[in-house]
Coordinates of C-alpha atoms in Angstrom, one line a residue:
M28 CA -123.0 92.7 54.8
P29 CA -119.8 94.7 54.0
T30 CA -116.4 94.0 55.5
V31 CA -115.5 97.0 57.5
G32 CA -112.0 98.1 58.5
V33 CA -111.3 100.3 61.5
I34 CA -107.9 101.9 62.1
G35 CA -107.4 103.2 65.6
L36 CA -109.1 101.2 68.4
G37 CA -109.6 103.8 71.1
Y38 CA -112.7 105.5 72.4
V39 CA -114.0 106.0 68.9
G40 CA -112.7 103.0 67.0
L41 CA -113.5 100.2 69.3
P42 CA -117.2 101.1 69.7
L43 CA -117.4 101.4 65.9
A44 CA -115.9 98.0 65.4
V45 CA -118.3 96.4 67.9
A46 CA -121.3 98.2 66.4
F47 CA -120.6 97.0 62.9
A48 CA -119.8 93.5 64.2
E49 CA -123.1 93.4 66.0
Q50 CA -124.9 94.1 62.6
G51 CA -123.2 91.0 61.2
C52 CA -120.3 92.7 59.4
E53 CA -116.8 91.2 59.4
V54 CA -114.5 93.8 61.0
V55 CA -110.8 94.2 60.4
A56 CA -109.6 96.2 63.4
V57 CA -106.1 97.7 63.2
D58 CA -104.0 99.5 65.8
V59 CA -100.3 100.0 66.3
D60 CA -100.6 99.3 70.0
E61 CA -100.1 95.5 70.5
R62 CA -101.7 95.7 73.9
K63 CA -105.0 96.7 72.5
I64 CA -104.8 93.9 69.9
E65 CA -104.1 91.4 72.7
A66 CA -106.9 92.7 74.8
I67 CA -109.4 92.4 72.0
E68 CA -108.3 88.9 71.2
A69 CA -108.7 88.0 74.9
G70 CA -112.2 89.6 75.0
E71 CA -111.0 92.2 77.5
S72 CA -112.4 95.6 76.9
Y73 CA -110.3 98.7 77.9
I74 CA -113.1 101.1 77.1
E75 CA -115.8 101.9 79.7
D76 CA -118.6 102.2 77.0
I77 CA -117.9 98.6 75.8
P78 CA -118.4 95.9 78.5
A79 CA -116.3 92.9 78.1
E80 CA -119.4 90.7 77.6
Q81 CA -120.4 92.8 74.7
L82 CA -117.0 92.5 73.1
R83 CA -116.9 88.8 73.6
G84 CA -120.3 88.5 72.0
V85 CA -118.8 89.6 68.6
A86 CA -115.3 88.2 69.1
D87 CA -115.7 85.9 66.1
R88 CA -116.4 88.8 63.8
I89 CA -113.6 91.2 64.9
H90 CA -110.2 90.4 63.5
A91 CA -107.7 92.5 65.3
S92 CA -104.2 93.1 64.0
T93 CA -101.3 95.6 63.8
H94 CA -100.9 94.9 60.1
Y95 CA -102.6 97.0 57.4
A96 CA -102.4 94.3 54.8
R97 CA -105.6 92.8 56.0
L98 CA -107.5 96.0 55.1
A99 CA -107.1 95.1 51.4
K100 CA -110.1 92.8 51.9
A101 CA -112.3 95.5 53.4
D102 CA -115.2 97.2 51.5
A103 CA -114.8 100.3 53.7
V104 CA -112.1 101.6 56.1
I105 CA -112.8 104.1 58.8
V106 CA -109.8 106.0 60.2
C107 CA -110.0 106.9 63.9
V108 CA -106.4 107.7 64.8
P109 CA -105.5 110.5 67.3
T110 CA -105.0 114.1 66.1
P111 CA -103.2 115.7 69.0
L112 CA -101.5 119.1 69.4
T113 CA -97.8 119.8 69.4
R114 CA -96.1 121.5 72.4
N115 CA -96.7 124.8 70.5
R116 CA -100.5 124.1 70.3
E117 CA -100.3 123.4 66.6
P118 CA -102.0 120.4 64.8
D119 CA -100.0 117.2 64.9
L120 CA -101.1 115.2 61.9
G121 CA -98.2 112.8 62.2
P122 CA -100.3 109.7 63.3
L123 CA -102.9 110.5 60.6
L124 CA -100.5 111.0 57.8
D125 CA -98.5 107.8 58.8
C126 CA -101.8 105.9 58.8
T127 CA -102.8 107.3 55.4
R128 CA -99.5 106.3 53.8
A129 CA -99.8 102.8 55.1
L130 CA -103.4 102.6 53.9
A131 CA -102.3 103.8 50.5
E132 CA -100.2 100.7 50.1
V133 CA -103.2 98.4 50.4
L134 CA -105.9 100.6 48.9
Q135 CA -108.3 98.9 46.5
H136 CA -110.6 99.9 43.7
E137 CA -114.1 100.9 44.9
Q138 CA -113.1 101.0 48.5
L139 CA -114.7 103.6 50.8
I140 CA -112.3 105.5 53.1
V141 CA -113.8 107.6 55.8
L142 CA -111.9 109.9 58.1
E143 CA -113.4 110.4 61.6
S144 CA -110.3 111.9 63.3
T145 CA -111.0 115.5 64.2
T146 CA -109.0 117.9 62.2
Y147 CA -109.1 121.3 60.4
P148 CA -111.2 122.0 57.3
G149 CA -109.3 120.9 54.2
T150 CA -107.5 117.9 55.7
T151 CA -109.4 115.3 53.9
R152 CA -109.1 116.9 50.5
E153 CA -105.6 118.5 50.8
Q154 CA -103.8 116.0 53.0
V155 CA -105.5 112.6 53.0
A156 CA -106.6 112.4 49.3
P157 CA -103.1 113.2 47.8
L158 CA -101.4 110.5 50.0
L159 CA -104.0 107.9 49.1
Q160 CA -103.6 108.8 45.4
E161 CA -100.0 107.8 45.6
S162 CA -101.4 104.3 45.2
G163 CA -102.2 105.2 41.6
L164 CA -105.9 105.4 42.3
T165 CA -107.9 108.6 42.0
A166 CA -110.2 109.8 44.8
G167 CA -113.8 110.2 43.8
R168 CA -113.3 108.0 40.7
D169 CA -111.4 104.8 41.6
F170 CA -112.2 104.9 45.3
H171 CA -114.6 106.8 47.6
L172 CA -113.5 109.3 50.2
A173 CA -115.5 111.0 52.9
F174 CA -115.3 112.7 56.3
S175 CA -117.7 112.0 59.1
P176 CA -116.8 113.5 62.5
E177 CA -116.9 111.3 65.6
R178 CA -119.4 112.5 68.2
V179 CA -118.4 110.2 71.1
D180 CA -119.1 111.4 74.6
P181 CA -117.5 108.7 76.8
G182 CA -119.8 107.4 79.6
R183 CA -122.9 108.8 78.1
T184 CA -125.9 106.5 77.8
D185 CA -128.7 108.7 76.5
Y186 CA -127.0 109.5 73.2
T187 CA -125.1 106.7 71.7
L188 CA -123.5 105.9 68.3
R189 CA -126.9 104.6 67.2
T190 CA -129.0 107.5 68.4
T191 CA -126.6 110.4 67.7
P192 CA -127.1 111.9 64.2
K193 CA -124.2 111.2 62.0
V194 CA -122.8 114.0 59.8
I195 CA -121.3 113.0 56.5
G196 CA -119.4 115.0 53.8
G197 CA -118.2 113.2 50.7
L198 CA -115.6 114.2 48.2
T199 CA -118.3 113.6 45.6
D200 CA -122.0 112.8 45.8
A201 CA -121.2 109.2 45.1
C202 CA -118.7 109.2 47.9
A203 CA -121.3 110.6 50.3
Q204 CA -123.9 108.0 49.1
R205 CA -121.5 105.2 49.9
A206 CA -120.7 106.6 53.3
E207 CA -124.5 106.9 54.0
E208 CA -125.0 103.3 53.1
L209 CA -122.2 102.3 55.5
Y210 CA -123.3 104.4 58.5
G211 CA -126.9 103.6 57.9
L212 CA -126.1 100.1 59.4
V213 CA -125.2 101.6 62.8
C214 CA -126.8 105.0 63.0
D215 CA -130.5 105.9 63.0
S216 CA -130.1 109.4 61.6
L217 CA -127.8 110.7 58.9
V218 CA -127.0 114.3 58.1
R219 CA -125.4 114.9 54.7
V220 CA -123.4 118.1 54.1
S221 CA -122.1 119.3 50.8
T222 CA -118.3 118.8 51.3
P223 CA -115.8 117.2 53.6
E224 CA -114.8 120.7 54.7
S225 CA -118.3 121.4 56.0
A226 CA -118.2 118.2 57.9
E227 CA -114.8 118.9 59.3
L228 CA -115.8 122.4 60.5
C229 CA -119.1 121.1 61.9
K230 CA -117.1 119.1 64.5
L231 CA -114.9 122.0 65.4
L232 CA -117.9 124.3 65.7
E233 CA -119.6 122.0 68.1
N234 CA -116.6 121.9 70.5
I235 CA -115.7 125.6 70.0
F236 CA -119.2 126.5 71.0
R237 CA -118.8 124.6 74.3
S238 CA -115.3 125.9 74.8
V239 CA -116.3 129.5 74.5
N240 CA -119.3 129.2 76.7
I241 CA -117.4 127.2 79.4
A242 CA -114.7 129.9 79.3
L243 CA -117.4 132.6 79.7
V244 CA -118.9 131.0 82.8
N245 CA -115.5 130.2 84.2
E246 CA -114.5 133.9 83.8
L247 CA -117.7 134.9 85.6
A248 CA -116.9 132.3 88.3
M249 CA -113.6 134.1 89.0
L250 CA -115.4 137.5 89.1
T251 CA -118.2 136.3 91.3
D252 CA -115.6 134.8 93.7
R253 CA -114.3 138.3 94.3
M254 CA -117.8 139.8 94.4
G255 CA -119.1 137.2 96.9
I256 CA -121.9 136.0 94.6
D257 CA -122.8 132.3 94.2
I258 CA -122.1 131.6 90.5
W259 CA -124.1 128.3 90.7
E260 CA -127.2 130.1 91.9
V261 CA -126.8 132.6 89.1
V262 CA -126.5 130.0 86.4
E263 CA -129.4 128.0 87.7
A264 CA -131.6 131.1 87.9
A265 CA -130.6 132.2 84.4
A266 CA -131.3 128.7 83.0
T267 CA -135.0 129.0 84.0
K268 CA -135.4 131.4 81.0
P269 CA -137.2 129.2 78.4
Y270 CA -135.5 130.8 75.4
G271 CA -132.2 132.5 74.5
F272 CA -130.0 130.9 77.2
M273 CA -128.2 127.7 77.5
G274 CA -126.7 126.8 80.9
F275 CA -123.1 125.9 81.2
S276 CA -121.4 125.0 84.5
P277 CA -118.1 126.4 85.8
G278 CA -115.3 124.1 86.6
P279 CA -111.6 123.6 86.9
G280 CA -111.0 123.6 83.2
M281 CA -111.6 121.4 80.2
G282 CA -110.3 117.9 79.5
G283 CA -110.7 115.0 77.2
H284 CA -109.7 114.3 73.6
C285 CA -111.8 117.1 72.1
L286 CA -112.5 120.3 73.9
P287 CA -109.0 121.3 74.9
V288 CA -107.6 120.4 71.5
D289 CA -110.1 121.0 68.7
P290 CA -110.5 124.8 68.9
F291 CA -106.7 125.2 68.3
Y292 CA -107.1 123.3 65.0
L293 CA -109.3 126.0 63.6
S294 CA -107.4 128.9 65.1
W295 CA -104.2 127.5 63.4
R296 CA -106.0 127.0 60.1
A297 CA -107.4 130.6 60.3
R298 CA -104.0 132.0 60.4
E299 CA -103.3 130.6 57.0
F300 CA -106.2 132.8 55.8
D301 CA -104.7 135.9 57.6
M302 CA -107.3 135.9 60.3
S303 CA -107.0 135.8 64.0
T304 CA -109.9 133.9 65.8
E305 CA -109.8 136.0 68.9
F306 CA -112.9 134.5 70.6
I307 CA -111.5 130.9 70.2
E308 CA -108.0 131.8 71.5
L309 CA -109.3 133.9 74.4
A310 CA -111.6 131.0 75.5
G311 CA -108.6 128.7 75.4
K312 CA -106.5 131.1 77.6
V313 CA -109.3 131.5 80.1
N314 CA -109.9 127.7 80.5
Q315 CA -106.2 127.0 80.7
Q316 CA -106.0 129.5 83.6
M317 CA -108.7 127.8 85.7
P318 CA -106.4 125.3 87.4
Y319 CA -104.4 128.3 88.8
H320 CA -107.6 129.9 90.1
C321 CA -108.6 126.6 91.7
V322 CA -105.3 126.2 93.5
A323 CA -105.5 129.8 94.7
K324 CA -108.9 128.9 96.1
V325 CA -107.3 126.0 98.0
Q326 CA -104.6 128.3 99.4
R327 CA -107.2 130.8 100.6
A328 CA -109.3 128.1 102.2
L329 CA -106.3 126.7 104.1
N330 CA -105.2 130.2 105.1
D331 CA -108.7 131.1 106.4
A332 CA -108.4 127.9 108.6
G333 CA -105.0 129.0 109.8
L334 CA -103.2 126.3 107.9
P335 CA -100.2 126.9 105.6
V336 CA -100.4 125.2 102.2
K337 CA -96.8 124.0 102.6
G338 CA -97.1 120.5 104.1
A339 CA -100.9 120.5 104.0
R340 CA -102.4 117.1 103.2
V341 CA -104.7 117.6 100.3
A342 CA -106.9 114.7 99.1
V343 CA -107.9 115.3 95.4
L344 CA -111.2 113.5 94.6
G345 CA -111.5 112.6 91.0
V346 CA -108.6 112.9 88.5
S347 CA -110.3 111.9 85.2
Y348 CA -111.6 114.7 82.9
K349 CA -115.3 113.9 83.4
P350 CA -117.5 111.9 85.8
G351 CA -117.9 108.1 85.3
V352 CA -114.9 107.5 83.1
G353 CA -111.2 106.8 83.5
D354 CA -109.9 109.0 80.8
I355 CA -107.3 111.4 82.0
R356 CA -106.3 113.0 78.7
E357 CA -105.9 116.8 79.2
S358 CA -107.6 116.5 82.6
P359 CA -107.3 119.7 84.6
A360 CA -106.7 117.6 87.7
L361 CA -103.2 116.7 86.5
K362 CA -102.3 120.4 86.4
I363 CA -103.9 121.1 89.7
I364 CA -101.9 118.3 91.4
E365 CA -98.7 119.6 89.8
L366 CA -99.4 123.2 91.0
L367 CA -100.3 122.0 94.5
R368 CA -97.1 120.0 94.8
G369 CA -95.3 123.1 93.6
T370 CA -96.6 125.0 96.6
G371 CA -95.3 122.2 99.0
A372 CA -98.7 120.5 99.6
D373 CA -98.7 116.7 100.3
V374 CA -101.1 115.4 97.6
R375 CA -102.9 112.1 97.5
Y376 CA -106.0 111.2 95.4
H377 CA -109.0 109.0 95.2
D378 CA -110.6 108.0 91.8
P379 CA -112.6 104.7 91.4
H380 CA -111.9 104.8 87.6
V381 CA -108.1 105.7 87.6
P382 CA -106.1 103.2 89.7
S383 CA -102.8 105.0 89.2
L384 CA -101.1 108.1 87.8
A385 CA -97.7 106.7 86.7
E386 CA -96.2 110.0 85.6
L387 CA -97.0 111.5 89.0
E388 CA -96.0 108.4 90.9
L389 CA -99.4 108.2 92.6
R390 CA -101.9 105.5 93.2
S391 CA -105.5 105.9 94.1
L392 CA -106.3 105.4 97.7
P393 CA -109.6 104.2 99.2
L394 CA -111.8 107.1 100.0
E395 CA -111.7 106.6 103.7
E396 CA -107.9 106.4 103.7
A397 CA -107.5 109.5 101.5
L398 CA -109.7 111.5 103.9
A399 CA -108.4 110.0 107.1
D400 CA -105.8 112.7 108.0
A401 CA -106.4 115.1 105.1
D402 CA -106.4 118.8 105.9
L403 CA -108.5 119.5 102.8
A404 CA -110.6 117.5 100.3
L405 CA -110.6 119.0 96.8
I406 CA -113.5 117.8 94.6
V407 CA -112.1 118.1 91.1
T408 CA -114.2 115.5 89.3
A409 CA -117.5 114.5 90.8
H410 CA -117.9 110.8 90.1
P411 CA -121.4 109.5 90.8
S412 CA -120.1 106.6 92.8
V413 CA -118.3 108.8 95.4
D414 CA -120.3 109.7 98.5
H415 CA -119.7 113.5 98.5
E416 CA -122.0 114.0 101.5
L417 CA -119.7 111.6 103.4
V418 CA -116.7 113.6 102.2
C419 CA -118.2 116.8 103.7
S420 CA -118.9 115.1 107.0
R421 CA -115.4 113.6 107.3
A422 CA -113.1 116.2 105.8
R423 CA -111.8 119.1 107.9
L424 CA -112.1 121.4 104.8
V425 CA -113.7 120.8 101.4
V426 CA -113.2 122.8 98.3
D427 CA -115.9 121.9 95.7
L428 CA -114.9 122.8 92.1
R429 CA -118.0 121.2 90.6
G430 CA -120.9 122.4 92.8
V431 CA -121.9 118.8 93.7
T432 CA -122.2 119.7 97.4
R433 CA -125.1 122.2 96.7
S434 CA -127.6 119.3 96.5
F435 CA -127.3 118.6 100.2
G436 CA -126.3 122.0 101.4
G437 CA -122.9 121.2 102.9
A438 CA -121.6 122.4 106.2
G439 CA -119.5 125.5 107.1
N440 CA -116.4 123.6 106.1
V441 CA -117.3 123.7 102.4
V442 CA -116.0 126.3 100.0
R443 CA -117.2 126.3 96.4
L444 CA -115.8 127.6 93.1

């Protein structure tokens, strides 16, 4: 079995490290965050998809460290570091380039380097390869280089690392072959494309497709709100067509480590080719506006009940970006809380997966306590463990941004997106 290095131990890297260790590989796990290293060494998982028991079961094969030197002994190294956006919505490759420079210092002959961090087409060939070649080794000749986009959907159990097809694009055919041999250990299905650029764009297309369609249904939700039409009923009816339609649900906006970020990587890259990706940029604008629409919905609901928004006690239910996980990256709930506070509302929240919001100086309250004297309950993220029928029976007013109350009807105190 090969020795596998994994750089970046977040939602992508840690599951990879565990998966390879479960196949009998020795894993060198590297991250700059000492807290993650300490947690792994203690057998304490900080990722919902990896139970602590599963991590402890392979603890003897995962060697966690903040030092890159140990990667010199790895047969393959997978890079899973963050690729965020700057304040100006432009790619921030700082963490990736820093990681690549450090990796170049320990790069060995015949090693396989695979980039999984989402980025724009051309990054592997134009950014990563030259930095690695500062080692004196040549990509595609002295070492192997490939791109294989992560397809992690936190909290999902039907499609896992093992069962989700793995796209691979190598710098050369030999590079792709080495990558296929590696991922064949942990993935049932492999999809080879001709170049790293194709693999890079594949990931962006997947998320841009979702972003554009979510923006479309969100824009329709704003229109149907004015027209007095139930958008949920419309989407469900349209989804009965057995061909030519794919249902997307409206909501308060997009969150997570992919959807709010990835489309901007391609729109930025497109400008270098003198092209404006208008669909992509418009979708981003629509989705970024949704928190404002949701807060306006709250204001109207309070107003219709004869209550001013200033001083109103609003219980936000769910602050993570999706149900069943504690990830708050780019969560629209954070913007909604900020906007509600700006109107003078007294905001508290309940989320069984997010114990605190340090930057907002808030802690999650028990559901009953959050609802006790609330003027309005705002369902932002519909966690399965939350009894939303109870919420509707206890809260004076409910604004449902996820349509979760439709399954049991809801009383006259419920307003939906």
